[in-house]
GROMACS .gro file of C-alpha atoms in nm:
model
  137
    1UNK     CA    1   2.026  -5.015  -0.840
    2UNK     CA    2   2.377  -5.131  -0.693
    3UNK     CA    3   2.149  -5.279  -0.403
    4UNK     CA    4   1.957  -5.496  -0.630
    5UNK     CA    5   2.264  -5.598  -0.830
    6UNK     CA    6   2.455  -5.704  -0.566
    7UNK     CA    7   2.145  -5.863  -0.369
    8UNK     CA    8   2.068  -6.047  -0.665
    9UNK     CA    9   2.408  -6.182  -0.752
   10UNK     CA   10   2.545  -6.250  -0.397
   11UNK     CA   11   2.202  -6.477  -0.354
   12UNK     CA   12   2.211  -6.644  -0.655
   13UNK     CA   13   2.610  -6.737  -0.569
   14UNK     CA   14   2.485  -6.830  -0.216
   15UNK     CA   15   2.188  -7.080  -0.354
   16UNK     CA   16   2.440  -7.208  -0.628
   17UNK     CA   17   2.677  -7.270  -0.376
   18UNK     CA   18   2.462  -7.375  -0.114
   19UNK     CA   19   2.279  -7.627  -0.377
   20UNK     CA   20   2.595  -7.805  -0.444
   21UNK     CA   21   2.697  -7.875  -0.090
   22UNK     CA   22   2.829  -8.237  -0.210
   23UNK     CA   23   3.107  -8.127  -0.435
   24UNK     CA   24   3.257  -7.867  -0.155
   25UNK     CA   25   3.646  -7.742  -0.271
   26UNK     CA   26   3.815  -7.514  -0.087
   27UNK     CA   27   3.761  -7.269  -0.372
   28UNK     CA   28   3.380  -7.327  -0.316
   29UNK     CA   29   3.432  -7.282   0.064
   30UNK     CA   30   3.582  -6.986   0.060
   31UNK     CA   31   3.404  -6.812  -0.208
   32UNK     CA   32   3.053  -6.876  -0.013
   33UNK     CA   33   3.233  -6.722   0.293
   34UNK     CA   34   3.278  -6.432   0.038
   35UNK     CA   35   2.954  -6.404  -0.056
   36UNK     CA   36   2.775  -6.431   0.311
   37UNK     CA   37   3.073  -6.103   0.368
   38UNK     CA   38   2.927  -5.933   0.041
   39UNK     CA   39   2.576  -6.019   0.163
   40UNK     CA   40   2.605  -5.849   0.468
   41UNK     CA   41   2.755  -5.529   0.362
   42UNK     CA   42   2.446  -5.570   0.045
   43UNK     CA   43   2.165  -5.625   0.331
   44UNK     CA   44   2.339  -5.383   0.621
   45UNK     CA   45   2.567  -5.134   0.520
   46UNK     CA   46   2.382  -5.021   0.173
   47UNK     CA   47   2.035  -4.973   0.296
   48UNK     CA   48   2.271  -4.814   0.638
   49UNK     CA   49   2.384  -4.537   0.347
   50UNK     CA   50   2.101  -4.494   0.153
   51UNK     CA   51   1.912  -4.394   0.467
   52UNK     CA   52   2.155  -4.189   0.612
   53UNK     CA   53   2.216  -3.992   0.271
   54UNK     CA   54   1.822  -3.964   0.281
   55UNK     CA   55   1.745  -3.812   0.635
   56UNK     CA   56   2.091  -3.734   0.795
   57UNK     CA   57   1.926  -3.802   1.092
   58UNK     CA   58   1.939  -4.102   1.359
   59UNK     CA   59   1.583  -4.205   1.487
   60UNK     CA   60   1.703  -4.567   1.592
   61UNK     CA   61   1.832  -4.482   1.916
   62UNK     CA   62   2.171  -4.559   2.061
   63UNK     CA   63   2.173  -4.940   2.077
   64UNK     CA   64   2.050  -4.968   1.713
   65UNK     CA   65   2.351  -4.707   1.639
   66UNK     CA   66   2.602  -4.962   1.792
   67UNK     CA   67   2.492  -5.264   1.660
   68UNK     CA   68   2.452  -5.149   1.296
   69UNK     CA   69   2.791  -4.969   1.339
   70UNK     CA   70   2.937  -5.298   1.487
   71UNK     CA   71   2.839  -5.480   1.136
   72UNK     CA   72   2.906  -5.195   0.906
   73UNK     CA   73   3.272  -5.234   0.988
   74UNK     CA   74   3.224  -5.636   1.030
   75UNK     CA   75   3.143  -5.677   0.681
   76UNK     CA   76   3.417  -5.441   0.552
   77UNK     CA   77   3.613  -5.637   0.724
   78UNK     CA   78   3.517  -5.981   0.671
   79UNK     CA   79   3.529  -5.905   0.273
   80UNK     CA   80   3.863  -5.788   0.296
   81UNK     CA   81   4.018  -6.054   0.552
   82UNK     CA   82   3.881  -6.335   0.348
   83UNK     CA   83   4.029  -6.205   0.004
   84UNK     CA   84   4.350  -6.257   0.222
   85UNK     CA   85   4.269  -6.594   0.289
   86UNK     CA   86   4.204  -6.697  -0.028
   87UNK     CA   87   4.532  -6.555  -0.184
   88UNK     CA   88   4.696  -6.714   0.096
   89UNK     CA   89   4.535  -7.029  -0.023
   90UNK     CA   90   4.653  -6.966  -0.369
   91UNK     CA   91   4.973  -6.860  -0.228
   92UNK     CA   92   5.012  -7.218  -0.079
   93UNK     CA   93   4.897  -7.415  -0.325
   94UNK     CA   94   5.162  -7.295  -0.559
   95UNK     CA   95   5.419  -7.375  -0.261
   96UNK     CA   96   5.320  -7.680  -0.144
   97UNK     CA   97   5.095  -7.825  -0.434
   98UNK     CA   98   5.130  -8.206  -0.285
   99UNK     CA   99   4.985  -8.077   0.069
  100UNK     CA  100   4.656  -8.132   0.036
  101UNK     CA  101   4.536  -8.319   0.368
  102UNK     CA  102   4.718  -7.992   0.548
  103UNK     CA  103   4.532  -7.718   0.280
  104UNK     CA  104   4.193  -7.842   0.390
  105UNK     CA  105   4.275  -7.797   0.784
  106UNK     CA  106   4.462  -7.455   0.664
  107UNK     CA  107   4.163  -7.328   0.537
  108UNK     CA  108   3.892  -7.377   0.774
  109UNK     CA  109   4.166  -7.258   1.033
  110UNK     CA  110   4.226  -6.927   0.830
  111UNK     CA  111   3.870  -6.867   0.809
  112UNK     CA  112   3.802  -6.873   1.138
  113UNK     CA  113   4.078  -6.648   1.190
  114UNK     CA  114   3.915  -6.440   0.948
  115UNK     CA  115   3.535  -6.393   1.099
  116UNK     CA  116   3.724  -6.378   1.460
  117UNK     CA  117   3.959  -6.072   1.346
  118UNK     CA  118   3.699  -5.934   1.175
  119UNK     CA  119   3.455  -5.905   1.517
  120UNK     CA  120   3.755  -5.856   1.742
  121UNK     CA  121   3.859  -5.512   1.445
  122UNK     CA  122   3.464  -5.426   1.454
  123UNK     CA  123   3.443  -5.413   1.914
  124UNK     CA  124   3.544  -5.069   1.918
  125UNK     CA  125   3.223  -4.923   1.699
  126UNK     CA  126   3.042  -5.040   1.994
  127UNK     CA  127   3.217  -4.895   2.246
  128UNK     CA  128   3.332  -4.540   2.057
  129UNK     CA  129   2.969  -4.470   1.857
  130UNK     CA  130   2.666  -4.275   1.981
  131UNK     CA  131   2.350  -4.117   1.859
  132UNK     CA  132   2.522  -3.770   1.840
  133UNK     CA  133   2.843  -3.857   1.671
  134UNK     CA  134   2.760  -4.068   1.365
  135UNK     CA  135   2.914  -3.978   1.078
  136UNK     CA  136   3.019  -4.064   0.752
  137UNK     CA  137   3.344  -4.026   0.557
   0.00000   0.00000   0.00000
């Protein structure tokens, strides 16, 4: 049930944001990226968790395990890092309310670091995960 609600909600937000590309503000940009991160969690992590709970066996092989474990960590890191960038953007909006020109560039740089940081933080999942020690906590 949570999968259906998350999928419908995030897809509707993503479509609404995609249709109003012309009126793109910093807040809309952050919401669009957060929506993408949530869609990764919805379509990768949730089915992975559901399948694991139903089968308690990994049948897809080592490569699939490594790739899915990367995206499992990546989705959670990305959601968290984008929430941090939204908080930092709001902080700078209060600290320097008149710096409109720097805000757009700063928000894009922060989003770039959120994506790169998430990918870098997820890389250890690729090297340490194997079919024999596939464990969920």
